[in-house]
Tab-separated table of N, CA and C in Angstrom:
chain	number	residue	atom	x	y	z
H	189	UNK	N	9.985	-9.143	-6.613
H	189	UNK	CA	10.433	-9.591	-5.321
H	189	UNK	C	9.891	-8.650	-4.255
H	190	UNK	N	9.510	-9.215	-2.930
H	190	UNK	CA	8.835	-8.527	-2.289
H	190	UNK	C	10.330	-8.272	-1.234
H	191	UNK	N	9.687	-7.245	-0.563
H	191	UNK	CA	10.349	-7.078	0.953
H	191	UNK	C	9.943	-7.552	2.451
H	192	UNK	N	10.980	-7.541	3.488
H	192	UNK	CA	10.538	-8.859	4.580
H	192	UNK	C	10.890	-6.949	5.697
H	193	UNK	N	9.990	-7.282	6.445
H	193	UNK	CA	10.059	-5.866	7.389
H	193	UNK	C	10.509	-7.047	8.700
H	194	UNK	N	11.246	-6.749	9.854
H	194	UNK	CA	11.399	-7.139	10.957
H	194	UNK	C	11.040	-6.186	12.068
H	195	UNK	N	11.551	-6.424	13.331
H	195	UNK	CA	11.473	-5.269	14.457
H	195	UNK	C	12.114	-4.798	13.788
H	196	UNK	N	13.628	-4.221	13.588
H	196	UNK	CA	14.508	-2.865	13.196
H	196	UNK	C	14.837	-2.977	12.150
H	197	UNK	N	14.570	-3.846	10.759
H	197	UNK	CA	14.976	-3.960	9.602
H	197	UNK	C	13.962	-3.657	8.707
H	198	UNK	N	14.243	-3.568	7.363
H	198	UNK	CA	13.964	-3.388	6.007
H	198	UNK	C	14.349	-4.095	5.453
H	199	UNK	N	14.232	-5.234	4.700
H	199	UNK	CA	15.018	-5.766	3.472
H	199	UNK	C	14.194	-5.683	2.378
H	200	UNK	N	14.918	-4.965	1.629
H	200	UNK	CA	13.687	-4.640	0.173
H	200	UNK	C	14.834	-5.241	-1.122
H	201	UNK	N	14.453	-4.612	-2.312
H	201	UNK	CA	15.163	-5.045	-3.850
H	201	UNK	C	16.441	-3.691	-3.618
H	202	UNK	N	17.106	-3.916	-4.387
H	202	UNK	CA	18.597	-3.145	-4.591
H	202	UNK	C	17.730	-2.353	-5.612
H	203	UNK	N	18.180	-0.810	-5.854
H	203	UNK	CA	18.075	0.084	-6.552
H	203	UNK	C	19.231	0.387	-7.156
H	204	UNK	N	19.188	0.926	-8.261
H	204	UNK	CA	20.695	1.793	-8.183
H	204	UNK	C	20.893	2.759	-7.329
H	205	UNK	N	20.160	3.845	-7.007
H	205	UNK	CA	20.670	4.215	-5.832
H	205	UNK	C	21.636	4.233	-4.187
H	206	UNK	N	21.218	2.575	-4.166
H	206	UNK	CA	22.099	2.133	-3.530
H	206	UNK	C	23.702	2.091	-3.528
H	207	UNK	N	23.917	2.051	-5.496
H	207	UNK	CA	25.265	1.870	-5.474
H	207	UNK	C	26.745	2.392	-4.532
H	208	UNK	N	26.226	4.038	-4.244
H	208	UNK	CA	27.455	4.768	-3.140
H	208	UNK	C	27.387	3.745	-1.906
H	209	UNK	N	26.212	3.328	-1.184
H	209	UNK	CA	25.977	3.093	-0.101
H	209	UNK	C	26.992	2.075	-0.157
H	210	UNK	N	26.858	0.843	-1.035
H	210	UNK	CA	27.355	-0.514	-1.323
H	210	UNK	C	28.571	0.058	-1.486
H	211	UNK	N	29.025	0.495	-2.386
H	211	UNK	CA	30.564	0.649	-2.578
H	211	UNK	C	31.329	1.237	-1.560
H	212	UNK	N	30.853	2.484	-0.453
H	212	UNK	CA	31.334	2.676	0.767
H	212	UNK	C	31.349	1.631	1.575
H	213	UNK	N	30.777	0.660	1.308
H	213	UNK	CA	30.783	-0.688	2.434
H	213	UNK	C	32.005	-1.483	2.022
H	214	UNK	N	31.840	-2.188	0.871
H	214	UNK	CA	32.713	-3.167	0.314
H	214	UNK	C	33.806	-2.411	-0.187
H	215	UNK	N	34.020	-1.279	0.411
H	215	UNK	CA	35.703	-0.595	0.071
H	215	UNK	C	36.263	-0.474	1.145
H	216	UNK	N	35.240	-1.148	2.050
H	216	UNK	CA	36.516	-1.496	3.432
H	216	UNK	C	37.461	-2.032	3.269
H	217	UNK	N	38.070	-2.443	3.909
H	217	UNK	CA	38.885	-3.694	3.781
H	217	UNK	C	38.487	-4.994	4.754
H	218	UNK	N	37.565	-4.422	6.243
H	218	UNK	CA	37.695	-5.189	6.962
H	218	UNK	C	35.959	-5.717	6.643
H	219	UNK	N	35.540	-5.049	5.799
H	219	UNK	CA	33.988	-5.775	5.331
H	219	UNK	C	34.597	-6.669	3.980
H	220	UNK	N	35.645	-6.105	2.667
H	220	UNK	CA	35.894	-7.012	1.634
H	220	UNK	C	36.795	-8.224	2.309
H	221	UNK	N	37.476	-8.040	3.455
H	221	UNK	CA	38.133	-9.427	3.986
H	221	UNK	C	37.293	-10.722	3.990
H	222	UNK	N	35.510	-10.386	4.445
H	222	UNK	CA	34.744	-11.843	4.677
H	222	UNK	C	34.264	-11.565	3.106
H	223	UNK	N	34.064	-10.994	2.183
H	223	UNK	CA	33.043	-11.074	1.302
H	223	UNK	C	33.367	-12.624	0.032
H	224	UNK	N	34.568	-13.079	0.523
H	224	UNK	CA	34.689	-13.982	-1.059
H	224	UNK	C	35.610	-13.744	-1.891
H	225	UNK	N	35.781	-11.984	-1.873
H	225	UNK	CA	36.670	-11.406	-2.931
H	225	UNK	C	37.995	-11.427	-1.799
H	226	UNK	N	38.187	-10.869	-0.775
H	226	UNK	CA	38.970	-10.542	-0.509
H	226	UNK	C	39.319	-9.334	-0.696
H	227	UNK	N	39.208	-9.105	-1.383
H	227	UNK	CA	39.342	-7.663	-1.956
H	227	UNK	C	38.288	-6.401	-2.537
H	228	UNK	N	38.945	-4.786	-1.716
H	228	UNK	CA	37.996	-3.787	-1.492
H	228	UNK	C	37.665	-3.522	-3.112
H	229	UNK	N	36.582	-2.697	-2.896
H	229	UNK	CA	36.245	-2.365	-4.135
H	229	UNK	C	36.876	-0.839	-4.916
H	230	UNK	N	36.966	-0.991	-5.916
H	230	UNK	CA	37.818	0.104	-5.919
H	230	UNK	C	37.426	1.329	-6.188
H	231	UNK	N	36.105	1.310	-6.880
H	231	UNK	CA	35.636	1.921	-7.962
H	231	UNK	C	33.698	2.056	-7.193
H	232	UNK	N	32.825	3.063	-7.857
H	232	UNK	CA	31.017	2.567	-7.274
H	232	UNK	C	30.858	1.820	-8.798
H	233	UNK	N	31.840	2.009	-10.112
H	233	UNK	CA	30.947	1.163	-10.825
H	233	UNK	C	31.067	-0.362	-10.685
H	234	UNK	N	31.586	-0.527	-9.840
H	234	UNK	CA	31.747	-1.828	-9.287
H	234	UNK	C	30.457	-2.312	-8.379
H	235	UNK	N	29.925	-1.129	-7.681
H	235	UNK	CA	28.616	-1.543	-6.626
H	235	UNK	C	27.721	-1.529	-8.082
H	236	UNK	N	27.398	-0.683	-8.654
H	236	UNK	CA	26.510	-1.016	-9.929
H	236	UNK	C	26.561	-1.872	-10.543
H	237	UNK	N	27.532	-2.671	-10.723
H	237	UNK	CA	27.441	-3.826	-11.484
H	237	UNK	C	26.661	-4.752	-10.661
H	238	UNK	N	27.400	-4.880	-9.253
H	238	UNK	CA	26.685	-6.017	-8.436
H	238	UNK	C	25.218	-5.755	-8.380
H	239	UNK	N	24.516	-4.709	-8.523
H	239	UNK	CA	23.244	-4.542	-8.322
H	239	UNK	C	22.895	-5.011	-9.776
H	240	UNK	N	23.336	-4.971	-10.609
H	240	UNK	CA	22.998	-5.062	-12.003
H	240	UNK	C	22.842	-6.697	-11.823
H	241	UNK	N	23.528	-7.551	-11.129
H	241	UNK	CA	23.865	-8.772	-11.218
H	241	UNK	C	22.703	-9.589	-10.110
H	242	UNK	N	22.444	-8.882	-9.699
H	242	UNK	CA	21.557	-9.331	-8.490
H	242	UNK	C	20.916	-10.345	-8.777
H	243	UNK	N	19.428	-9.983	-9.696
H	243	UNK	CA	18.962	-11.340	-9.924
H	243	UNK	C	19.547	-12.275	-10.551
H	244	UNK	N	20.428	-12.069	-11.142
H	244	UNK	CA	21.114	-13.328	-11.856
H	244	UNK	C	21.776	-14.397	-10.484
H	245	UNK	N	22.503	-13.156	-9.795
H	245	UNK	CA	23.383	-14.179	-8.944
H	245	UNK	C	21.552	-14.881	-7.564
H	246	UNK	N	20.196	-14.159	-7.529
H	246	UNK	CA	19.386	-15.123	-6.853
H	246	UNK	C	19.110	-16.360	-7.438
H	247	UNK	N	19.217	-16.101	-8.768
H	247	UNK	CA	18.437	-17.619	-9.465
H	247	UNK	C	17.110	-17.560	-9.534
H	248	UNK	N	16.477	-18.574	-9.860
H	248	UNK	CA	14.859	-18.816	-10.025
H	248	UNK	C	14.037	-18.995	-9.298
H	249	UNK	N	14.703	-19.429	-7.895
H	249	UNK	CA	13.512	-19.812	-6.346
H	249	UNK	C	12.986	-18.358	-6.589
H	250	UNK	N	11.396	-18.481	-6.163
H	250	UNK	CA	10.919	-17.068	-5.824
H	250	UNK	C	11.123	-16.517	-4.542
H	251	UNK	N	11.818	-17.321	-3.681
H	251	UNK	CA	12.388	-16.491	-2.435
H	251	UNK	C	13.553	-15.561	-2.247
H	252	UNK	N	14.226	-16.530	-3.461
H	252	UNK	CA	15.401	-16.345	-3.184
H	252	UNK	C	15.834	-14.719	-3.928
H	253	UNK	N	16.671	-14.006	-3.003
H	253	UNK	CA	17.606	-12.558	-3.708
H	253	UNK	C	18.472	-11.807	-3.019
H	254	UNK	N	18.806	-11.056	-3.192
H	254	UNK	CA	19.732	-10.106	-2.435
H	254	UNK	C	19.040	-8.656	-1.996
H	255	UNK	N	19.151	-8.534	-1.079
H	255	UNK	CA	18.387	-7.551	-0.040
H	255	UNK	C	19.479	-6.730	0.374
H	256	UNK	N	19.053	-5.313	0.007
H	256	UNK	CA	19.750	-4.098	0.284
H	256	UNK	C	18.741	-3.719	2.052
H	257	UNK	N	19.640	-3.822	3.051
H	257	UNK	CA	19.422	-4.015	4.470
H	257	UNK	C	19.110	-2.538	5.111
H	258	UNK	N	18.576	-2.074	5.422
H	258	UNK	CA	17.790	-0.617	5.901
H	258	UNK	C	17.676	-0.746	7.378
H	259	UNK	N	17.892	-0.465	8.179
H	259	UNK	CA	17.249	0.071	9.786
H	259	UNK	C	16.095	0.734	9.834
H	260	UNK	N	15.113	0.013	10.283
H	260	UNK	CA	13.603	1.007	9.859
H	260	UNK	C	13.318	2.190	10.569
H	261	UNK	N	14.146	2.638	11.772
H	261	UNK	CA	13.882	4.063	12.328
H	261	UNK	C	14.880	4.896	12.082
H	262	UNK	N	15.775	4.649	10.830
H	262	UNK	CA	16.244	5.830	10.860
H	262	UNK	C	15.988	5.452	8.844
H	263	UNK	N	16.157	4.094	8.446
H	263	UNK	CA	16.060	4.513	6.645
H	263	UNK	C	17.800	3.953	6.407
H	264	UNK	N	18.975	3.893	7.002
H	264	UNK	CA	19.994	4.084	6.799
H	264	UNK	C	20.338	2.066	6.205
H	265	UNK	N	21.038	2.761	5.019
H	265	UNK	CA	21.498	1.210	5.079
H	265	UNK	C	22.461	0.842	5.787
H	266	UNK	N	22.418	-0.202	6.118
H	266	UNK	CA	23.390	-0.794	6.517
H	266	UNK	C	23.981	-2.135	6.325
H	267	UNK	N	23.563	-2.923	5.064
H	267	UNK	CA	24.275	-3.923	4.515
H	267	UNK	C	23.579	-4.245	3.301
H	268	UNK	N	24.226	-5.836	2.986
H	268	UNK	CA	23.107	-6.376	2.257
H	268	UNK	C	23.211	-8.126	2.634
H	269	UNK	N	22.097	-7.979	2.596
H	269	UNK	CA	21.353	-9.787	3.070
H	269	UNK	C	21.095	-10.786	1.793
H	270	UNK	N	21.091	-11.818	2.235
H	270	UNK	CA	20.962	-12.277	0.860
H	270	UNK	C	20.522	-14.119	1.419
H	271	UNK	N	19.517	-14.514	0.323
H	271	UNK	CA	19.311	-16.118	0.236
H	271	UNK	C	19.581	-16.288	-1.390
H	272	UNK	N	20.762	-17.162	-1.463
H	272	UNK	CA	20.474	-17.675	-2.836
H	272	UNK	C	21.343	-18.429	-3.152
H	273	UNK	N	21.417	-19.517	-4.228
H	273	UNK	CA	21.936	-20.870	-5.071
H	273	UNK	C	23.548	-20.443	-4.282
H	274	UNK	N	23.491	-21.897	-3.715
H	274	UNK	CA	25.213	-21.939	-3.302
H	274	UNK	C	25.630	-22.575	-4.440
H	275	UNK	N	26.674	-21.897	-4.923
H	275	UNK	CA	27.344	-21.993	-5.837
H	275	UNK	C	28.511	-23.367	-5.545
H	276	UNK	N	28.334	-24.628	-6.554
H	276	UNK	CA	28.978	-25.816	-5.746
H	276	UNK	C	30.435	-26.065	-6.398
H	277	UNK	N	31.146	-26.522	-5.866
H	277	UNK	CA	32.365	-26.448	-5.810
H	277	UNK	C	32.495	-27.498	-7.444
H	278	UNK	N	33.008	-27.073	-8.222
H	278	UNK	CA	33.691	-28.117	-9.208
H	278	UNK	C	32.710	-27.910	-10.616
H	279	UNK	N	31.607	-26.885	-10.303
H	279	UNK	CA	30.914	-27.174	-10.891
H	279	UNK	C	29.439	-28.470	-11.055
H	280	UNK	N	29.447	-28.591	-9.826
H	280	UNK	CA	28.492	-30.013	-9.696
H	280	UNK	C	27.217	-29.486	-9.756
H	281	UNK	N	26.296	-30.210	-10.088
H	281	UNK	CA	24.514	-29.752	-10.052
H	281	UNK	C	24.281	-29.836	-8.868
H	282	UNK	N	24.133	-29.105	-8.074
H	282	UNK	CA	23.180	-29.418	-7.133
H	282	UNK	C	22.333	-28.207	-6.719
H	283	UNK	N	21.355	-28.412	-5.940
H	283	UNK	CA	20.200	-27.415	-5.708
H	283	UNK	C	19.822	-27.068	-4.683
H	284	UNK	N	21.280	-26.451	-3.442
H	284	UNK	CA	20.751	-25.990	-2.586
H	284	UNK	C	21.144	-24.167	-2.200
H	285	UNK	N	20.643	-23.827	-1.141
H	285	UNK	CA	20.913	-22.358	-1.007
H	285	UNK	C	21.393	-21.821	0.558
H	286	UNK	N	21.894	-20.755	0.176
H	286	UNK	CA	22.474	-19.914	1.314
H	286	UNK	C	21.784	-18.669	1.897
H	287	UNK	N	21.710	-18.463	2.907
H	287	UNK	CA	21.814	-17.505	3.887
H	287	UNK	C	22.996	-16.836	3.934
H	288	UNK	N	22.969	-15.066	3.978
H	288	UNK	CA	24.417	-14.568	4.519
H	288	UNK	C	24.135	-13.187	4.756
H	289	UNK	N	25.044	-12.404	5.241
H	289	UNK	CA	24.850	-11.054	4.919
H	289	UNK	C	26.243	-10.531	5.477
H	290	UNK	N	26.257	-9.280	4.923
H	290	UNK	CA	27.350	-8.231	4.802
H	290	UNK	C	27.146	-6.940	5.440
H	291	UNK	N	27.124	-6.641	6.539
H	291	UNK	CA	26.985	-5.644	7.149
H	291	UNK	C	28.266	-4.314	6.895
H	292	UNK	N	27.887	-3.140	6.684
H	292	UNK	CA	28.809	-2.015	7.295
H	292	UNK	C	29.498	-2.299	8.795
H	293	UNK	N	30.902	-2.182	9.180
H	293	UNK	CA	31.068	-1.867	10.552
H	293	UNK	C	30.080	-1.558	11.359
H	294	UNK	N	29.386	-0.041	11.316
H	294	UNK	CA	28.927	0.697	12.155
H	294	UNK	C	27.842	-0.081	12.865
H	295	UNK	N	27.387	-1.294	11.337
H	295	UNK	CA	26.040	-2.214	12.334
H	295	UNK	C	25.781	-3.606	12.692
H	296	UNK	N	27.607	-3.455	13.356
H	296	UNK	CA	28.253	-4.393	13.771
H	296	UNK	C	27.967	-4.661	15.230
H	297	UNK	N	27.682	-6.141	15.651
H	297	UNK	CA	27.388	-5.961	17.002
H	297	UNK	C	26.628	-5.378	17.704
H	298	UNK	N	24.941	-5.530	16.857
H	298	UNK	CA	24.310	-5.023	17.667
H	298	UNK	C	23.007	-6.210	17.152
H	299	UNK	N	23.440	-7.480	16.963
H	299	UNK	CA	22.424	-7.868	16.588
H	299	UNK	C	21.830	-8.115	15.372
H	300	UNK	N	21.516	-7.564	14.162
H	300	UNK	CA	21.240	-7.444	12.428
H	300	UNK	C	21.291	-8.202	12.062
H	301	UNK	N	22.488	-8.584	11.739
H	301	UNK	CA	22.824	-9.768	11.041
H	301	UNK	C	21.917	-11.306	11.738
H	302	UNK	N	21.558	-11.046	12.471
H	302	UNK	CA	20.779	-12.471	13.495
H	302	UNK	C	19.276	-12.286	13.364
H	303	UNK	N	18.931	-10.977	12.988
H	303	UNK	CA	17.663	-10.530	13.176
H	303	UNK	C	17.438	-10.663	11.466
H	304	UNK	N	18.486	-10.239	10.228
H	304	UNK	CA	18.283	-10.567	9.402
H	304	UNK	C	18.437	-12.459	8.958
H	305	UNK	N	19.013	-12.431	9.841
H	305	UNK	CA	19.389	-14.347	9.160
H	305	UNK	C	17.812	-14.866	9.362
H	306	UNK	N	17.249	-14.710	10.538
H	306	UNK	CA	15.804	-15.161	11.605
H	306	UNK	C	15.513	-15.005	10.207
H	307	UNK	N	15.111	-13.758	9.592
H	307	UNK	CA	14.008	-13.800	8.921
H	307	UNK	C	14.748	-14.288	7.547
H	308	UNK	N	15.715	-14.332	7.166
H	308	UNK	CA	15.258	-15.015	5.783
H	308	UNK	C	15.597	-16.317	6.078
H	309	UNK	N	15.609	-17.399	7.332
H	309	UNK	CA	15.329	-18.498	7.282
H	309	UNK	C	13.847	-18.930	7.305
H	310	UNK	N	13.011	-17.876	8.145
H	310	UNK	CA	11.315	-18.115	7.970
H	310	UNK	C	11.007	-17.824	6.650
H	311	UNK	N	11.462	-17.305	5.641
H	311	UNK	CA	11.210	-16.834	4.375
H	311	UNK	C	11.681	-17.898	3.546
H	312	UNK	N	12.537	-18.673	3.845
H	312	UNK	CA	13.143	-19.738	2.850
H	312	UNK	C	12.067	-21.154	3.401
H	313	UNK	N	11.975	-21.604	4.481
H	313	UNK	CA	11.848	-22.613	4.914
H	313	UNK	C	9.308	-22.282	4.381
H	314	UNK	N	9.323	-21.115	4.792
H	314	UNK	CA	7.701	-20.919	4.332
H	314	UNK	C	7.701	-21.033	2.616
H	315	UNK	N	9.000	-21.018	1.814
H	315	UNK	CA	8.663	-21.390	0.753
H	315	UNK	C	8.628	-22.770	0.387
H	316	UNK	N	8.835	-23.577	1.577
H	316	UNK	CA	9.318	-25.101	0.678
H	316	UNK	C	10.835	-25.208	0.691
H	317	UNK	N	11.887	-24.513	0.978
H	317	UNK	CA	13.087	-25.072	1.038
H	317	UNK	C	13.388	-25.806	2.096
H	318	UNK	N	14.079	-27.089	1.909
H	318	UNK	CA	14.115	-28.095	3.574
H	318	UNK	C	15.363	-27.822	4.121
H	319	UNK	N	16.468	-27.112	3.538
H	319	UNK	CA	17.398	-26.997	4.585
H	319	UNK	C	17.950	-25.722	4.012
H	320	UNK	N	18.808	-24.693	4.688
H	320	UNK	CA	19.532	-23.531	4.232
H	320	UNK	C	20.804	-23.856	5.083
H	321	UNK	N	21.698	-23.319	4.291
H	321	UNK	CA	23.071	-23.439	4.527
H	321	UNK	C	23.595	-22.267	5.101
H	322	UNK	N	24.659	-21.588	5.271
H	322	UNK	CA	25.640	-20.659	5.310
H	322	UNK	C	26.927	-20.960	5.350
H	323	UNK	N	27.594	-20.372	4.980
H	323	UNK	CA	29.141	-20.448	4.628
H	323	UNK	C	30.318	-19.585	5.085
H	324	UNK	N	31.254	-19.475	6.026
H	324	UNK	CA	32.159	-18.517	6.314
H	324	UNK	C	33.204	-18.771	6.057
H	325	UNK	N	34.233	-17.591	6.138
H	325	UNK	CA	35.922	-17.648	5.965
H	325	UNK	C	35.998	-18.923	7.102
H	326	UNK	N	36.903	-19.647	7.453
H	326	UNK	CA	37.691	-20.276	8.563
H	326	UNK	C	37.735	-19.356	9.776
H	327	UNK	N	38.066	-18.144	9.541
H	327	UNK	CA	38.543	-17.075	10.533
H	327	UNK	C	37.626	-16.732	10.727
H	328	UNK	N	36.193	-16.035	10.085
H	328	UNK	CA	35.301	-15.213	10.737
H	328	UNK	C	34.442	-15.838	11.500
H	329	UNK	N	35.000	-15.809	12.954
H	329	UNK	CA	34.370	-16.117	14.031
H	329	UNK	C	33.208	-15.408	14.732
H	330	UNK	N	32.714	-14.186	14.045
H	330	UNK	CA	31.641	-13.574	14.117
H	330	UNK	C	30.548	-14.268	13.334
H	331	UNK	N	30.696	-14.222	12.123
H	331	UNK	CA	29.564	-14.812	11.745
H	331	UNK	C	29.240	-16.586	11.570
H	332	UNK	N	30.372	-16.929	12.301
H	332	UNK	CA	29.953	-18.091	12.645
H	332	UNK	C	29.048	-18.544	14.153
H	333	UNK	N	29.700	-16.767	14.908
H	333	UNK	CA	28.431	-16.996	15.916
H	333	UNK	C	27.340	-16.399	15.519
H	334	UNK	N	27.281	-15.948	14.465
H	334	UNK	CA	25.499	-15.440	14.233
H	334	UNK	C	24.881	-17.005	13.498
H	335	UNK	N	25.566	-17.707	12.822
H	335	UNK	CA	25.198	-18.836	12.683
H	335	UNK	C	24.859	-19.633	13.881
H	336	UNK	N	25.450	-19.787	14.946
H	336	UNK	CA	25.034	-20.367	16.036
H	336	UNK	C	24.034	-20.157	16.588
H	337	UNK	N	23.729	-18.795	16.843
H	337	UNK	CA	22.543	-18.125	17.332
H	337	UNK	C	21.781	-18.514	17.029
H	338	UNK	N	21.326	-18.529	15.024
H	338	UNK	CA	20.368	-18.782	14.477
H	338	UNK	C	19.865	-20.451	14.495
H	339	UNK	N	21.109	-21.349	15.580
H	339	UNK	CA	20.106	-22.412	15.549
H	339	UNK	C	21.255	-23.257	14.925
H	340	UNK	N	21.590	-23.156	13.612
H	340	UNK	CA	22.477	-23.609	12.703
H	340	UNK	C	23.531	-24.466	13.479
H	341	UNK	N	23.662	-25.838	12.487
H	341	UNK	CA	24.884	-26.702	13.250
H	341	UNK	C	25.938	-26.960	12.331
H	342	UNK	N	26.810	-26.811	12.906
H	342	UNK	CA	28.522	-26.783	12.332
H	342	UNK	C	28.700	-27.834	11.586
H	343	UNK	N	28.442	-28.027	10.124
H	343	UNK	CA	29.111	-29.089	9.280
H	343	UNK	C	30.567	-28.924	8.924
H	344	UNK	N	31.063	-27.798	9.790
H	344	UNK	CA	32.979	-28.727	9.962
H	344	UNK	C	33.383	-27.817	8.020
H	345	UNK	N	34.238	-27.841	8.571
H	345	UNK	CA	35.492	-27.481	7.123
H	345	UNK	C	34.933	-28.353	6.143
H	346	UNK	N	34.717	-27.779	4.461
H	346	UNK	CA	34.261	-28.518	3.657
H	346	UNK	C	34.518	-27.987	2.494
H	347	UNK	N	35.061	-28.099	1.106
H	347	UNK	CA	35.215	-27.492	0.292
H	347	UNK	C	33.776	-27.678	-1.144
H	348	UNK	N	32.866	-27.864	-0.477
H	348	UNK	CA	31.672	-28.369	-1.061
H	348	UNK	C	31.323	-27.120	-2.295
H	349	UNK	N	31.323	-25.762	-1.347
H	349	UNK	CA	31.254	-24.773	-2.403
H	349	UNK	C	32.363	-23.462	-3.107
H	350	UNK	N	31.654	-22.808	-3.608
H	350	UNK	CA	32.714	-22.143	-3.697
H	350	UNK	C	34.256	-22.045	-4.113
H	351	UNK	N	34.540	-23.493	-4.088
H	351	UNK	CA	35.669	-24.195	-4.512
H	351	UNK	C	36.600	-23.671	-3.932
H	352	UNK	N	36.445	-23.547	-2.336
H	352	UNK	CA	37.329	-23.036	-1.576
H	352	UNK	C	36.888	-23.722	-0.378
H	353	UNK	N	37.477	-24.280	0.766
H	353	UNK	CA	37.546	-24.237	1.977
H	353	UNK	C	36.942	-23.596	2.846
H	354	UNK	N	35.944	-23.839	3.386
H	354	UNK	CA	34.993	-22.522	4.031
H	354	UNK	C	34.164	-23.431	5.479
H	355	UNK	N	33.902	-22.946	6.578
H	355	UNK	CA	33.242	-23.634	7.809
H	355	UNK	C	31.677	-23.176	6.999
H	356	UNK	N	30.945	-24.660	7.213
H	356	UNK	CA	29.409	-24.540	6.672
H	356	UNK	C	28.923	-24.709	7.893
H	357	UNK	N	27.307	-24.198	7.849
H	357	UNK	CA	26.197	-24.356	8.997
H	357	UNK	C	25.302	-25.079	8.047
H	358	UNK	N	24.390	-25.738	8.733
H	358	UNK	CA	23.050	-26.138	7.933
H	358	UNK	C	21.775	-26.135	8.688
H	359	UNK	N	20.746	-25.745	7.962
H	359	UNK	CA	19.231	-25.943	9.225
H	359	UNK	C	18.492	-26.151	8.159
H	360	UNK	N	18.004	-27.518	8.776
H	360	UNK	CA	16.692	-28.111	8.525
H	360	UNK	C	15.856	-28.000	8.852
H	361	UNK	N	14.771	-27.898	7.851
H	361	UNK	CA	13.100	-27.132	8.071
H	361	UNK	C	12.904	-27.834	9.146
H	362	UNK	N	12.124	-27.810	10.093
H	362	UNK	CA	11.330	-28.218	11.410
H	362	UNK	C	10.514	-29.080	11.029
């Protein structure tokens, strides 16, 4: 898997190294509130696992993975980004994918997350994918405006994935 450079980003492959970084993130509470789990992490062998899991949870698109998120003038992470198989509610086949990312606080509101979405929608849509999704809590009204930003239109409350209740976006290739 390659890496996507932006103006102020890095998105490259997860190392283990990463693991402290990740587990200081997702032991927030107010970063594990949007993640899915709900809940902080307790433990770093918990960030190691998820890195361990990585390609499994991208799947087989060659675009698709999880991106450990860097600021390119200073090196510092600051999240992780990700395109890959939305997981469909009930168990149903289907074959489409997500956009998302998980920022630290600190690189909150300044933009990232919009600058990372930009690019892994040019990265999904230059491979041949015709539409990318994203998915939020009901409540997180932040990243439903970075969904907006990016263009993305509100397909409304839907329990399509995840097998939970979640506000979807969708964008179709051009």
């Amino acid at each position: 898997m390659d890496t996507i450079t932006t103006e102020r980003l890095h998105l490259r492959p997860f190392t283990s190294d990463d693991a402290p970084a990740l587990f200081g993130m997702f032991s927030l509470p107010e970063v594990a509130r949007w993640s899915g789990t709900g809940t902080p992490m307790q433990d770093v062998s918990e960030a190691y696992a998820r890195i361990e899991r990585a390609g499994q949870r991208a799947g087989t698109h060659p675009a698709a993975s999880l991106f450990a998120t860097e600021r390119r003038d200073t090196g510092a992470f600051i999240g992780m980004t990700l395109l890959v198989p939305i997981p469909a509610s009930g168990g149903a086949d289907r074959h489409e994918h997500e956009i998302g990312w998980h920022l630290h606080p600190d690189a909150w509101g300044h933009g990232y997350a919009t600058e990372a979405g930009a690019a892994l929608v040019e990265r999904a849509f230059e491979a041949g994918m015709p539409r990318v999704y994203a998915v939020t809590d009901v409540e997180n009204v932040r990243s439903q405006a970075v969904c907006r930003r990016l263009g993305m239109t509100d397909l409304g409350l839907t329990s399509d994935w995840y097998d939970q209740e979640l506000r979807a976006f969708g964008l179709d290739h051009p």
